Short mmCIF file of C-alpha atoms in Angstrom, two decimals:
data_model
loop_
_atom_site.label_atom_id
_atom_site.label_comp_id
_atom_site.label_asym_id
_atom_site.label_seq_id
_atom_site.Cartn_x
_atom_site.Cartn_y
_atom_site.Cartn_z
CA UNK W 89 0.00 0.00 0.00
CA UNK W 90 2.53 2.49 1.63
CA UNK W 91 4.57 1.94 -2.02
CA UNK W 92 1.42 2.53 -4.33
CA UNK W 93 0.99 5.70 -2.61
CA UNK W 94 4.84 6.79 -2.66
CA UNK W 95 4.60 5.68 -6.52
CA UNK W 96 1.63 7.73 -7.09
CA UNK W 97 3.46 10.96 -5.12
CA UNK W 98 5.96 10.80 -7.20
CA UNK W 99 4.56 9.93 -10.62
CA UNK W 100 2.30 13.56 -10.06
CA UNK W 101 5.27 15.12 -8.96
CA UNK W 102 7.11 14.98 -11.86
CA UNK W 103 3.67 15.27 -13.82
CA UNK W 104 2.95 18.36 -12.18
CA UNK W 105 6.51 19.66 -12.60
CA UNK W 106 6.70 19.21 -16.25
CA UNK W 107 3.06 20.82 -16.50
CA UNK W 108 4.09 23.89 -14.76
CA UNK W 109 7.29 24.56 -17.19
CA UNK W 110 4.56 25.50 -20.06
CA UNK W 111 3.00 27.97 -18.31
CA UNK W 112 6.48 29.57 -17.03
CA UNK W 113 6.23 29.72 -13.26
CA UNK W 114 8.65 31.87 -10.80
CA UNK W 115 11.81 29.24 -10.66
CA UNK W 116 11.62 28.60 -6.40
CA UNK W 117 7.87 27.52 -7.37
CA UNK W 118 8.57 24.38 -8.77
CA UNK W 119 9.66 22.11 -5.90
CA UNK W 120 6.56 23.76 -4.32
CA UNK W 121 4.19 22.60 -7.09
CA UNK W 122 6.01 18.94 -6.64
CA UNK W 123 5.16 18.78 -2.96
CA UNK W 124 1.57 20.27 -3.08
CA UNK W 125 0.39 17.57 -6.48
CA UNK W 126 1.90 14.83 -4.42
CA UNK W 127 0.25 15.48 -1.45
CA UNK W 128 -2.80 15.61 -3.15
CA UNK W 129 -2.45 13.02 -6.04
CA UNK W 130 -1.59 10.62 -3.27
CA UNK W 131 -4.43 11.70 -0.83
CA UNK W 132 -7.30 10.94 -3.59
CA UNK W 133 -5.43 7.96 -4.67
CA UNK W 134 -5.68 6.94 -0.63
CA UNK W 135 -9.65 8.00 -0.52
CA UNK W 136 -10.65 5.53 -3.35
CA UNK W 137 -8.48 2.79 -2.37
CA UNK W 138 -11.25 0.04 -1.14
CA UNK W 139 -8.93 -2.23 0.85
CA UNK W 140 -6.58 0.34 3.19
CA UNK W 141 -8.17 3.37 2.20
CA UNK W 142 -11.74 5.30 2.34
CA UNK W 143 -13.28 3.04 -0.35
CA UNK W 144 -14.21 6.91 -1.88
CA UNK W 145 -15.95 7.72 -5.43
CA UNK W 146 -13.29 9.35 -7.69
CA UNK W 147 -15.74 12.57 -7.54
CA UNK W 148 -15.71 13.22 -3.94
CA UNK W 149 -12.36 11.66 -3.43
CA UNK W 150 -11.17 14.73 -6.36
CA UNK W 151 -13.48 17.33 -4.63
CA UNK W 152 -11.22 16.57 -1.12
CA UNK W 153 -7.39 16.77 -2.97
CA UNK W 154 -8.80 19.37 -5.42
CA UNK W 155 -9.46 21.27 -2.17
CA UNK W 156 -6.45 20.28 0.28
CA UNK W 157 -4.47 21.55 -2.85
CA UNK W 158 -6.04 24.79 -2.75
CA UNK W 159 -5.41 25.31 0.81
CA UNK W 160 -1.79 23.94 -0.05
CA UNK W 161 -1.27 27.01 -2.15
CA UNK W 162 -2.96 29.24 -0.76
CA UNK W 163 -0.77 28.65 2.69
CA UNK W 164 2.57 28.31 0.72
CA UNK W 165 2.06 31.17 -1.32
CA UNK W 166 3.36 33.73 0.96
CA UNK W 167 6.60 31.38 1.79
CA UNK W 168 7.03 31.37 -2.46
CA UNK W 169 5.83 35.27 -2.75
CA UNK W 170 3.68 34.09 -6.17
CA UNK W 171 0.00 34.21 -5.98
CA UNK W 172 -1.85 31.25 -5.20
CA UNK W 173 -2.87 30.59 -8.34
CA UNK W 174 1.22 29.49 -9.92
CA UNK W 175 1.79 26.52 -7.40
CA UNK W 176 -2.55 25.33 -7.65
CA UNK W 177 -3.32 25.22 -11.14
CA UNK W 178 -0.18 23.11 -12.34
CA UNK W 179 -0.42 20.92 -9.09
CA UNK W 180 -4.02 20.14 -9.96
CA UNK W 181 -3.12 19.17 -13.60
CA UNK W 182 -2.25 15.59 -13.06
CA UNK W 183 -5.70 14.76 -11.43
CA UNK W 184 -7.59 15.88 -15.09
CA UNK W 185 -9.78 12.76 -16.02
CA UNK W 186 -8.06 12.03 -19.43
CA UNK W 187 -8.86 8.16 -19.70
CA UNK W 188 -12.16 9.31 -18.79
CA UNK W 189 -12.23 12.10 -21.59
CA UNK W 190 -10.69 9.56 -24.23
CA UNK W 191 -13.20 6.94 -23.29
CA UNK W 192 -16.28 9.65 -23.69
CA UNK W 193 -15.02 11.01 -27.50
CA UNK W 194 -14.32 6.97 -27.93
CA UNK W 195 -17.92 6.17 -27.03
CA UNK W 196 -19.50 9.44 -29.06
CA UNK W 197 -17.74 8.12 -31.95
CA UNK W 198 -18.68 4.27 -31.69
CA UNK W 199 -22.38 5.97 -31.14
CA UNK W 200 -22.29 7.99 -33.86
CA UNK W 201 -21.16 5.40 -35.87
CA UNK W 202 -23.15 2.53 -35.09
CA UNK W 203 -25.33 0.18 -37.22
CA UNK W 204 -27.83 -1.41 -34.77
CA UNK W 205 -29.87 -0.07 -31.97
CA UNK W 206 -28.23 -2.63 -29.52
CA UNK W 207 -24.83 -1.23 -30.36
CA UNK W 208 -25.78 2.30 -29.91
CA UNK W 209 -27.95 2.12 -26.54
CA UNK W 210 -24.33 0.22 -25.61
CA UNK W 211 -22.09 2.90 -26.62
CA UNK W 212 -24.99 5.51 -24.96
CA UNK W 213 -24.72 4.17 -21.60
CA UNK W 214 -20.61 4.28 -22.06
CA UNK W 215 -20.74 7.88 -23.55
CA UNK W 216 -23.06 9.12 -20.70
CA UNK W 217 -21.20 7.00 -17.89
CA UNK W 218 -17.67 8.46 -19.18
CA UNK W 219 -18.63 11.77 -20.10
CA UNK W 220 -20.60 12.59 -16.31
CA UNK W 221 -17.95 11.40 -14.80
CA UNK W 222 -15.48 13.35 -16.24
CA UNK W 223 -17.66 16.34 -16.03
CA UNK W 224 -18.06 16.46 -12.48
CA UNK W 225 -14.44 15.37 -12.07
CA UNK W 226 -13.61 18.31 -13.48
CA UNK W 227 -16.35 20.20 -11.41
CA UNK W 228 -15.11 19.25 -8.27
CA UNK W 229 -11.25 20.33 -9.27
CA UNK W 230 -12.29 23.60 -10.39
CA UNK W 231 -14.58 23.96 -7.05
CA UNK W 232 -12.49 22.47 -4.84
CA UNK W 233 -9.17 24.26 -5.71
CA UNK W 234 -10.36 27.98 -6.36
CA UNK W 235 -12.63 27.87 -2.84
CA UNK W 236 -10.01 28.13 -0.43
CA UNK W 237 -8.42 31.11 -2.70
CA UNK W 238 -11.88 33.13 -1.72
CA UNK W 239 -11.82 31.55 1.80
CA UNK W 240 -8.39 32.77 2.63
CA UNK W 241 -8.60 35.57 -0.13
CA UNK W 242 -6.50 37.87 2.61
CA UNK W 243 -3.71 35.11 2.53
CA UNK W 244 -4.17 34.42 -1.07
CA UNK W 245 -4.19 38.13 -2.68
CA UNK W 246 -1.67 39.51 0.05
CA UNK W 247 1.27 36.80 -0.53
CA UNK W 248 3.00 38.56 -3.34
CA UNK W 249 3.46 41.94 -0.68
CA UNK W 250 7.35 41.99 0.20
CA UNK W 251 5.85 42.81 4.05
CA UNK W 252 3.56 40.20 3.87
CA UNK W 253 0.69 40.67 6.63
CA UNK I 279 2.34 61.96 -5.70
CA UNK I 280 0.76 63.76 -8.44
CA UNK I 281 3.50 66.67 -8.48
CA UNK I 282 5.95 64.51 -10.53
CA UNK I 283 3.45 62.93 -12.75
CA UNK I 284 0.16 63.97 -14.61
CA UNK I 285 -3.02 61.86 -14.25
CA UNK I 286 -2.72 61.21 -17.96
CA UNK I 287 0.58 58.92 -17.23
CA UNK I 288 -1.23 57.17 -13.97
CA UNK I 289 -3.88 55.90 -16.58
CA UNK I 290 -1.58 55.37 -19.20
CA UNK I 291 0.26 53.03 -16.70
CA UNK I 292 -2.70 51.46 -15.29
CA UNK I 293 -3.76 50.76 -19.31
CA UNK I 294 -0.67 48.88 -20.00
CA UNK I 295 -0.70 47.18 -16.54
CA UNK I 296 -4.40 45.60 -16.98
CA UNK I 297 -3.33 44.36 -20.87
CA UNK I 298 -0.06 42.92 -19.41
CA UNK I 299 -2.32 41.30 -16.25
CA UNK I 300 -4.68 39.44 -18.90
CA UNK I 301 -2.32 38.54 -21.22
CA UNK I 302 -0.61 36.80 -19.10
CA UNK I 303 -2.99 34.66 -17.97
CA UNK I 304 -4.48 36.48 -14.46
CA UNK I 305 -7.98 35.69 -13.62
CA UNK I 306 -10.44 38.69 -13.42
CA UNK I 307 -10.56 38.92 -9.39
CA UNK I 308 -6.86 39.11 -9.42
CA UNK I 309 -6.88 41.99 -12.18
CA UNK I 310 -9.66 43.81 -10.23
CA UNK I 311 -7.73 43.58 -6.82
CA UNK I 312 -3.83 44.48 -8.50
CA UNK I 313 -5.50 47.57 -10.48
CA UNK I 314 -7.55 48.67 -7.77
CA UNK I 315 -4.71 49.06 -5.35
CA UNK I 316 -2.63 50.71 -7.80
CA UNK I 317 -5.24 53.23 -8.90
CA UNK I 318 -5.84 53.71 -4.81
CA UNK I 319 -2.12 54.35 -4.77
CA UNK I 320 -2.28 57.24 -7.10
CA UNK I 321 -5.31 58.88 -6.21
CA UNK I 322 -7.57 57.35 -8.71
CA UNK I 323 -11.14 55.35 -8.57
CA UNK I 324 -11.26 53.15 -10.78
CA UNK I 325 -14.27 51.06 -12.42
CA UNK I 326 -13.53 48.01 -14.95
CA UNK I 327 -15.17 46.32 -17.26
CA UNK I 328 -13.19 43.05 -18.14
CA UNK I 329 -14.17 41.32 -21.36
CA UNK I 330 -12.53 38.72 -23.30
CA UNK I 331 -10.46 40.71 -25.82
CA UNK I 332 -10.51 44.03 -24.67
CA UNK I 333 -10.60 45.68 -21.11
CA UNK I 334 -12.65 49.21 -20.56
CA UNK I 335 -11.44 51.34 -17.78
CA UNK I 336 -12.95 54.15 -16.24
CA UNK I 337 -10.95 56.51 -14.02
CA UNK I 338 -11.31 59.70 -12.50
CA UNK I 339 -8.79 61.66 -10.24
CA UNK I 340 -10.13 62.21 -6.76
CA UNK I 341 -8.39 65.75 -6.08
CA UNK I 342 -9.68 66.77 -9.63
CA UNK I 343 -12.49 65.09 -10.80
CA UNK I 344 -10.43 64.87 -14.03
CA UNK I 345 -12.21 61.82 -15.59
CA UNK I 346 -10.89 59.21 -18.17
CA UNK I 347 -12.07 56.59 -20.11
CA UNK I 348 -9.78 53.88 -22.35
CA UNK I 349 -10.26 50.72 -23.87
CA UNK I 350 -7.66 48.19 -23.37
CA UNK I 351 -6.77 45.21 -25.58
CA UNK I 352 -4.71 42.41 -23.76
CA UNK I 353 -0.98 41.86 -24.57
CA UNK I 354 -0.25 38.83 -26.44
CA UNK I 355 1.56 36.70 -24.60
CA UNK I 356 1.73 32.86 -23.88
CA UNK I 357 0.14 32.11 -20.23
CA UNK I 358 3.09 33.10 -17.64
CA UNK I 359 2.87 33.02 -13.99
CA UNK I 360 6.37 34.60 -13.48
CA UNK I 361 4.99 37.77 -15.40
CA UNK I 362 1.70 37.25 -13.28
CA UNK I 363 3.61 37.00 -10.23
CA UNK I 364 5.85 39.86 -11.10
CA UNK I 365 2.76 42.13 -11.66
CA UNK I 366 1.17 41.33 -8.63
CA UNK I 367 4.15 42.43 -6.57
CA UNK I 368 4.89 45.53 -8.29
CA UNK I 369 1.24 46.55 -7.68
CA UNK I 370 2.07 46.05 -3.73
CA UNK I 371 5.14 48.01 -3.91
CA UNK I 372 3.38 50.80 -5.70
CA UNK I 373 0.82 50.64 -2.84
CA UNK I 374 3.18 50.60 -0.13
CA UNK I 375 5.48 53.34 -1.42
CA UNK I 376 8.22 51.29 -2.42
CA UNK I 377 8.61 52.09 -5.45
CA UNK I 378 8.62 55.85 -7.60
CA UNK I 379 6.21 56.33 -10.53
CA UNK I 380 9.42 56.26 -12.94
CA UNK I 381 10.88 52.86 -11.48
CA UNK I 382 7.59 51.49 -11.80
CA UNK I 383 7.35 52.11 -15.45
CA UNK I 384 10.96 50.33 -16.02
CA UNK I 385 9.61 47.54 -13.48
CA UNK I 386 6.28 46.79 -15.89
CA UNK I 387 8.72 46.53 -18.54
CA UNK I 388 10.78 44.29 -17.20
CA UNK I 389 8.03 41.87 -15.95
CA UNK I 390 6.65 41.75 -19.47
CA UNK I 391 9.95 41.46 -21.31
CA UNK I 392 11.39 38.36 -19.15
CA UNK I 393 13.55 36.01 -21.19
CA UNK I 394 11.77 32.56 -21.83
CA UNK I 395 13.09 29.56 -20.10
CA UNK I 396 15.39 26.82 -22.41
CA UNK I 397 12.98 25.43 -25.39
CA UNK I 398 14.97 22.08 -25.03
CA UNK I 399 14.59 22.16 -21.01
CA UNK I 400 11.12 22.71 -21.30
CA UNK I 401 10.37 19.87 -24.17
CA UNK I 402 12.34 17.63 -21.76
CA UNK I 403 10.18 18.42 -18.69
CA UNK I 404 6.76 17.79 -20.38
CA UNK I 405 8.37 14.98 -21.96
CA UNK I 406 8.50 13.38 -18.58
CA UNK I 407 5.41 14.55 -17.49
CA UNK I 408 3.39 12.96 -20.06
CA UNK I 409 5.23 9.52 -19.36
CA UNK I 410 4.52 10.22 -15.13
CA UNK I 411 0.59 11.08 -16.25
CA UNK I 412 0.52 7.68 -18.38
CA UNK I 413 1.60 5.86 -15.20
CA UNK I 414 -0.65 7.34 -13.68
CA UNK I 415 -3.37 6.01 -15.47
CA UNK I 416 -1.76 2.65 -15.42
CA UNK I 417 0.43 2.41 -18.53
CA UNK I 418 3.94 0.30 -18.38
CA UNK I 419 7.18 1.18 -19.63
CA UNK I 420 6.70 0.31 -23.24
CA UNK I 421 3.67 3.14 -23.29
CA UNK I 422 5.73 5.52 -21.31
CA UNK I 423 8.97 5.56 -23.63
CA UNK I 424 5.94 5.94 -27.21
CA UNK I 425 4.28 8.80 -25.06
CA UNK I 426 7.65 10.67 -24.19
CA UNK I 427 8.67 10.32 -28.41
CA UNK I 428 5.22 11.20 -29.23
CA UNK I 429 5.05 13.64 -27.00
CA UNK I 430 8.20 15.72 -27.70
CA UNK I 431 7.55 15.35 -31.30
CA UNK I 432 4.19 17.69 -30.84
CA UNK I 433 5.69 19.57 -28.36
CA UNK I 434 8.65 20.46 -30.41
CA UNK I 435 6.18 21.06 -33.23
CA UNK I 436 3.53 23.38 -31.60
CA UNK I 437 7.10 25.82 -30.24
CA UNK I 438 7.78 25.49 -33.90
CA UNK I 439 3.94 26.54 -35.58
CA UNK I 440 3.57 28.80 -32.12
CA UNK I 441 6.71 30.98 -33.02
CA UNK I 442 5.88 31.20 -36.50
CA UNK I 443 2.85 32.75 -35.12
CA UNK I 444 0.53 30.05 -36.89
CA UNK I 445 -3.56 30.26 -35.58
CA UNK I 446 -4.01 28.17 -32.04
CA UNK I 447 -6.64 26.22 -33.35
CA UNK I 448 -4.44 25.21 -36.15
CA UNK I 449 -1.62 24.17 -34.04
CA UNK I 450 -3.67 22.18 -31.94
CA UNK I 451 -5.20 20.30 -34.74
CA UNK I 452 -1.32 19.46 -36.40
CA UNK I 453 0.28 18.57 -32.95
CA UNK I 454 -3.17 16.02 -31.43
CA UNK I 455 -2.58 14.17 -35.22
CA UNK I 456 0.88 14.02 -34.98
CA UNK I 457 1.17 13.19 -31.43
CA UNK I 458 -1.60 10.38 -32.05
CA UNK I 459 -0.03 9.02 -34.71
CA UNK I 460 3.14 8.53 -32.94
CA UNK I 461 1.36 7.34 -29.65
CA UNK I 462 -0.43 4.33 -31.64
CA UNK I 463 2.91 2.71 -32.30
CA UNK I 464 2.13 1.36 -29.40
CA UNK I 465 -0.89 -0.39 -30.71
CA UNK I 466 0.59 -0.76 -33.97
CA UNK I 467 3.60 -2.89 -32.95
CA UNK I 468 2.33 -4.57 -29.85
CA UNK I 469 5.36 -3.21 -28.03
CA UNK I 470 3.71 -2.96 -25.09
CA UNK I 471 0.35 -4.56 -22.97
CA UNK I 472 -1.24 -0.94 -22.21
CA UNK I 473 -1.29 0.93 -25.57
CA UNK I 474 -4.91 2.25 -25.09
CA UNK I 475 -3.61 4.20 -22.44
CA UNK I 476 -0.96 5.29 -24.23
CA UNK I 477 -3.08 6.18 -26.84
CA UNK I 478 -5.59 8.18 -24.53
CA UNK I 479 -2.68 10.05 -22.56
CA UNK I 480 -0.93 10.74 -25.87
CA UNK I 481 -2.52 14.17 -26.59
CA UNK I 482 -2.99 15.69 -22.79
CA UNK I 483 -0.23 17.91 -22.74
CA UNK I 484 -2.44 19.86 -25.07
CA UNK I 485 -5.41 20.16 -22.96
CA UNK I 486 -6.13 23.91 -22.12
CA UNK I 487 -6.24 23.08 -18.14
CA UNK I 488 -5.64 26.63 -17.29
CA UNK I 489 -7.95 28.86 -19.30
CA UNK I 490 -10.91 26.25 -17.88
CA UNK I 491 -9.89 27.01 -14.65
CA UNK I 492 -9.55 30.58 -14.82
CA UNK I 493 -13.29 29.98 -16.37
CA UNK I 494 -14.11 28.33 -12.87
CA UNK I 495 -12.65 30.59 -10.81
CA UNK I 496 -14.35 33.71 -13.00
CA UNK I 497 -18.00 32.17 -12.67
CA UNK I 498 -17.16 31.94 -8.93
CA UNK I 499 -16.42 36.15 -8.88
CA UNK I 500 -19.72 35.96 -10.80
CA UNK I 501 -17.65 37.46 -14.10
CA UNK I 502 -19.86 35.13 -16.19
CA UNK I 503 -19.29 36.96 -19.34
CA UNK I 504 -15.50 36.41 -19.11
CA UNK I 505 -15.76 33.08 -17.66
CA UNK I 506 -17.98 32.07 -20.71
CA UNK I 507 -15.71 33.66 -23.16
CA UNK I 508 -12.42 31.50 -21.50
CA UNK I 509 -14.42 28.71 -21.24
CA UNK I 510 -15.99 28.53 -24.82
CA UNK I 511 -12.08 29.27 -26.08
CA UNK I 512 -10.84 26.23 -24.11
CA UNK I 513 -13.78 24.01 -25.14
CA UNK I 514 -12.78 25.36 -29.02
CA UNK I 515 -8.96 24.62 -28.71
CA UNK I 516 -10.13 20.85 -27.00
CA UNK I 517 -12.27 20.08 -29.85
CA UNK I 518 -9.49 21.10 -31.98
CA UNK I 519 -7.12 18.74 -30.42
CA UNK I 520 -10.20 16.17 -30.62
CA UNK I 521 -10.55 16.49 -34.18
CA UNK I 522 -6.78 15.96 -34.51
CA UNK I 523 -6.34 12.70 -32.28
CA UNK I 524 -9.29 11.16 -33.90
CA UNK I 525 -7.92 12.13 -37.47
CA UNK I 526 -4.57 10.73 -36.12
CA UNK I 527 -6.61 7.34 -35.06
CA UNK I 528 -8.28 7.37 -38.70
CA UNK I 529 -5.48 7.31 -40.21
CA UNK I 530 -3.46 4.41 -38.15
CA UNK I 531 -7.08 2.41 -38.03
CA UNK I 532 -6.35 2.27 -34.00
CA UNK I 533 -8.03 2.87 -30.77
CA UNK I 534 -11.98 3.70 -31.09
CA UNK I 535 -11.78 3.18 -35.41
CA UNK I 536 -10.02 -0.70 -34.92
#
């Protein structure tokens, strides 16, 4: 267990590392971004483990990560002086629902493109399974993350002040 | 304050501080906070309306009453939180004092003129990020070494169409197809026992993740019309990267057209 988890830390680590370079964060905030997606990565991966973990859905497992990340950044942002927003967003990237998405536009296709009504109510209940799930995956990042940036919005819009208060 | 500079400069600065703030990526709470406390600074109110290509400003001296009225069009500039971050601080030293009205002219400059970070560095590092997301989702070695190739091949490609300043949507389209095509190798020469996944992880490097949650975090400062606007671009540039891996599967006759 205790090496799936370490595995899984360090997998969105790097993930969330390499993310971050695209969007061309303050150099010191990297390591941050590694430490705040591996917390979190590792958390939900914890929350929907059935045998030593919570047993969790993977939508209210994300909405809990999506929102210990927030507070993550929110709380380290006035130790990195960037706004809130430069260590969240990248950490959060490794927790979007891409097999999900791929499965969806793999299902809408096969629907689209289907010869018998059998096949197509088949491919329906895949497209709609999928493509909710991913949807409120995505939900719940988005919510989760950006709430504790209006909860602590003091913390959070302060950090970048060089006599941070 | 206003004795070494007119109220013409103030909201000539405060113009080409907003179009820097939203070019570079800053979410609308965070532009109405940083331009707020600078127009506080020197004297002015300020009232903003932020849309998604241009920004209208309305300011009007206090001592005065002098009033003035401009309409902004962001900078273009690829998404950069060092310029973001670099912004926001200069906005708290020009609230605190810290810094003269002349210094923070040079400082806006240098925030938006920052040198960009080592092409072949950065290729490297999403390289490795796309192989960490594809074990992630479950995929073994042989899918992680196709989705690093695949990936720095559309990587490399998109700096390549971005510098020659081709249209987003464009770029998208080329890099999804080329990085499919590469990512079904997988399939193609059953290297590997995971290739779906290395097919479905091949093209997420080019998912818009922050423009949809700038979107998010827009609706929840109730700026729907710019949330929509982000939102509707992100949804565009995803269906362009859609339409590329699924030409890219067309072609190879692999994952959802096998």
């Amino acid at each position: 267990m205790w090496t799936q988890i370490f595995e899984d830390a360090f997998f969105s680590a790097i993930a969330a590392i390499g993310f971050a370079a695209i969007s061309t964060p303050p150099r010191n905030c990297f390591a941050v971004c590694a430490l705040i997606a591996a917390t979190g990565h590792s958390l939900r991966f914890w929350l929907m483990d059935a045998q030593f973990g919570a047993g969790m859905h993977i939508v209210p497992a994300t909405f809990a990560a999506s929102f210990v990340i927030g507070c993550l950044s929110v709380f380290f942002s006035p130790m990195t002086k960037a706004p809130a927003e430069t260590c969240l967003f990248p950490s959060l990237l490794p927790m979007i629902p891409g097999i999900y998405a791929y499965k969806t536009f793999g299902a809408m296709v096969k629907f689209v493109l289907s010869s018998n009504s059998m096949q197509s109510d088949y491919y329906f209940s895949q497209l709609s399974s999928n493509g909710f799930t991913c949807m409120f995956i995505l939900i719940c990042m988005a919510l989760g993350s950006t709430l504790p940036v209006f909860l602590f919005g003091r913390i959070a819009f302060s950090a970048t002040r060089r006599k941070f208060l | 304050m206003r004795t070494t500079s007119t109220f013409k400069e103030h909201t000539a600065f405060i113009g080409t501080y907003a179009a820097a703030l939203l070019g570079c990526g800053a979410t609308c709470v965070r532009l109405e906070k940083n331009i707020g406390r600078i127009a506080s600074a020197y004297g002015i109110e300020v009232e903003m309306t932020i849309m998604p290509r241009h920004i209208h400003l309305f300011m009007r001296d206090k001592s005065s009453g002098t009033s003035e009225s401009a309409v902004i069009e962001p900078r273009k500039m690829p998404i950069s939180f060092r310029c973001n971050t670099l912004l926001s601080r200069l906005s708290w030293e020009i609230a605190d004092g810290q810094i003269e009205f002349s210094g923070a002219g040079a400082a806006l400059q240098r925030a938006v003129s920052q040198p960009p970070r080592s092409k072949e560095l950065v290729t490297f590092m999403v390289c490795c990020a796309s192989a960490s997301f594809c074990r992630l989702f479950g995929g073994d070695l042989a899918a992680m070494g196709v989705l690093m190739l695949s990936t720095c091949a559309g990587f490399m490609l998109r700096c390549h169409l971005l510098e020659r300043k081709v249209d987003i949507r464009a770029v998208m389209f080329l890099c999804a197809l080329v990085s499919s095509v590469l990512g079904a190798t997988d399939m193609l020469f059953s290297i590997g026992s995971t290739p779906e996944i290395a097919l479905g992880t091949s093209v997420l490097y080019l998912v818009p993740g922050i423009p949809f949650l700038n979107a998010f975090s827009d609706v929840i400062n109730r700026h729907y019309i710019c949330a929509f606007s982000r939102f509707m671009d992100a949804v565009v540039l995803t269906c362009c990267l859609s339409a590329g891996l699924c030409t890219g599967l067309l072609v190879m006759n692999a994952g959802m057209f096998r």
